[in-house]
Amino acid sequence: MADSAISVDKLKAFWRSQVHDDENWAFNMKLLRAAGLFAGSIFLMRQYGDLMAV
């Protein structure tokens, strides 16, 4: 079996470093909230933007 460039152990280590480290988790949550707010505002403006026009 050929060695893959990304092994399962590397993925598990990356997941642990991002989720179980408090500093990284806090940053990732801020990033996820910002991305969610951005996506939500795009959705809102696309759906109801014509109602907001003056």
Coordinates of N, CA, C and O in Angstrom, one line a residue:
M1 N 0.8 -1.2 0.0 CA 0.0 0.0 0.0 C 0.9 1.2 0.0 O 1.8 1.3 0.8
A2 N 0.6 2.2 -0.8 CA 1.4 3.4 -1.0 C 1.2 4.3 0.2 O 0.1 4.4 0.8
D3 N 2.2 5.0 0.6 CA 2.1 6.0 1.7 C 1.4 7.3 1.1 O 1.7 7.8 0.1
S4 N 0.4 7.7 1.8 CA -0.3 8.9 1.4 C 0.3 10.1 2.0 O 1.0 10.1 3.0
A5 N 0.2 11.3 1.3 CA 0.8 12.5 1.8 C 0.2 13.0 3.1 O 0.9 13.5 4.0
I6 N -1.1 12.7 3.3 CA -1.8 13.1 4.5 C -2.2 11.8 5.2 O -3.1 11.1 4.7
S7 N -1.6 11.5 6.3 CA -2.0 10.2 7.0 C -3.1 10.5 8.0 O -3.4 11.7 8.4
V8 N -3.8 9.5 8.5 CA -4.8 9.6 9.5 C -4.3 10.2 10.8 O -4.9 11.0 11.4
D9 N -3.0 9.7 11.1 CA -2.4 10.2 12.3 C -2.2 11.7 12.3 O -2.4 12.4 13.3
K10 N -1.8 12.2 11.1 CA -1.5 13.7 11.0 C -2.8 14.4 11.1 O -2.9 15.5 11.7
L11 N -3.9 13.9 10.5 CA -5.2 14.5 10.6 C -5.7 14.5 12.1 O -6.3 15.5 12.6
K12 N -5.5 13.4 12.8 CA -5.9 13.4 14.2 C -5.1 14.3 15.0 O -5.7 15.0 15.9
A13 N -3.8 14.5 14.8 CA -3.0 15.4 15.5 C -3.4 16.8 15.3 O -3.5 17.7 16.2
F14 N -3.7 17.1 14.0 CA -4.2 18.5 13.7 C -5.5 18.8 14.3 O -5.7 19.9 14.9
W15 N -6.5 17.8 14.3 CA -7.8 18.0 15.0 C -7.6 18.3 16.5 O -8.2 19.2 17.0
R16 N -6.7 17.5 17.1 CA -6.5 17.6 18.6 C -5.9 19.0 18.8 O -6.2 19.7 19.8
S17 N -5.0 19.5 18.0 CA -4.3 20.7 18.2 C -5.3 21.9 18.1 O -5.1 22.9 18.7
Q18 N -6.3 21.7 17.2 CA -7.2 22.8 17.0 C -8.4 22.8 18.0 O -8.9 23.9 18.3
V19 N -8.8 21.7 18.4 CA -10.0 21.6 19.3 C -9.6 21.6 20.7 O -10.3 22.3 21.5
H20 N -8.6 20.8 21.1 CA -8.3 20.7 22.5 C -7.4 21.7 23.1 O -7.2 21.8 24.3
D21 N -6.8 22.6 22.3 CA -6.0 23.7 22.8 C -6.9 24.9 22.9 O -7.6 25.3 22.0
D22 N -7.0 25.5 24.2 CA -7.9 26.5 24.4 C -7.7 27.8 23.6 O -8.7 28.4 23.2
E23 N -6.5 28.2 23.4 CA -6.2 29.4 22.6 C -6.6 29.2 21.1 O -7.3 30.0 20.5
N24 N -6.3 28.0 20.5 CA -6.7 27.8 19.2 C -8.2 27.6 19.1 O -8.8 28.1 18.1
W25 N -8.9 27.0 20.1 CA -10.3 26.8 20.1 C -11.0 28.2 20.1 O -12.0 28.4 19.4
A26 N -10.5 29.1 20.9 CA -11.1 30.4 21.0 C -11.0 31.2 19.7 O -12.0 31.8 19.2
F27 N -9.8 31.1 19.1 CA -9.7 31.8 17.8 C -10.6 31.1 16.7 O -11.2 31.9 15.9
N28 N -10.6 29.8 16.7 CA -11.5 29.1 15.7 C -12.9 29.5 15.9 O -13.7 29.6 14.9
M29 N -13.4 29.6 17.1 CA -14.8 30.0 17.4 C -15.1 31.4 16.9 O -16.1 31.7 16.3
K30 N -14.2 32.3 17.1 CA -14.3 33.7 16.6 C -14.4 33.7 15.1 O -15.2 34.4 14.5
L31 N -13.5 32.9 14.5 CA -13.5 32.8 13.0 C -14.8 32.2 12.5 O -15.4 32.7 11.5
L32 N -15.3 31.1 13.1 CA -16.6 30.5 12.7 C -17.7 31.4 12.9 O -18.6 31.5 12.0
R33 N -17.8 32.2 14.0 CA -18.9 33.1 14.2 C -18.8 34.2 13.1 O -19.9 34.6 12.6
A34 N -17.7 34.7 12.8 CA -17.5 35.8 11.8 C -18.0 35.3 10.4 O -18.7 35.9 9.7
A35 N -17.6 34.0 10.1 CA -17.9 33.5 8.8 C -19.5 33.2 8.8 O -20.1 33.4 7.7
G36 N -20.0 32.8 9.9 CA -21.5 32.5 9.9 C -22.3 33.8 9.8 O -23.3 33.9 9.1
L37 N -21.8 34.9 10.4 CA -22.4 36.2 10.3 C -22.4 36.7 8.9 O -23.3 37.3 8.4
F38 N -21.2 36.6 8.3 CA -21.0 37.0 6.9 C -21.9 36.2 6.0 O -22.6 36.8 5.1
A39 N -22.0 34.9 6.1 CA -22.8 34.1 5.2 C -24.3 34.4 5.5 O -25.1 34.5 4.5
G40 N -24.7 34.6 6.7 CA -26.1 35.0 7.1 C -26.5 36.3 6.5 O -27.6 36.5 6.0
S41 N -25.6 37.3 6.6 CA -25.9 38.6 6.0 C -26.0 38.5 4.5 O -26.9 39.2 3.9
I42 N -25.2 37.7 3.8 CA -25.4 37.6 2.4 C -26.7 36.9 2.0 O -27.4 37.4 1.2
F43 N -27.0 35.9 2.8 CA -28.3 35.2 2.6 C -29.5 36.2 2.8 O -30.4 36.3 2.0
L44 N -29.4 37.0 3.9 CA -30.5 37.9 4.2 C -30.6 39.0 3.1 O -31.8 39.3 2.7
M45 N -29.5 39.5 2.6 CA -29.6 40.6 1.6 C -30.1 40.0 0.3 O -30.8 40.7 -0.5
R46 N -29.7 38.8 0.0 CA -30.2 38.2 -1.3 C -31.7 37.9 -1.3 O -32.4 38.0 -2.3
Q47 N -32.2 37.5 -0.1 CA -33.6 37.1 0.0 C -34.5 38.3 0.2 O -35.6 38.4 -0.4
Y48 N -34.0 39.3 1.0 CA -34.9 40.4 1.4 C -34.3 41.8 1.1 O -34.8 42.8 1.6
G49 N -33.3 41.8 0.2 CA -32.7 43.1 -0.1 C -33.6 44.0 -0.8 O -33.5 45.3 -0.6
D50 N -34.6 43.5 -1.6 CA -35.5 44.4 -2.3 C -36.4 45.1 -1.4 O -36.9 46.2 -1.7
L51 N -36.7 44.5 -0.2 CA -37.6 45.2 0.7 C -36.9 46.3 1.5 O -37.5 47.2 2.0
M52 N -35.5 46.3 1.5 CA -34.8 47.3 2.2 C -34.4 48.5 1.2 O -33.9 49.5 1.7
A53 N -34.8 48.4 0.0 CA -34.4 49.5 -1.0 C -35.3 50.7 -0.7 O -36.5 50.6 -0.3
V54 N -34.7 51.8 -0.8 CA -35.4 53.1 -0.6 C -36.0 53.6 -1.9 O -35.5 53.6 -2.9

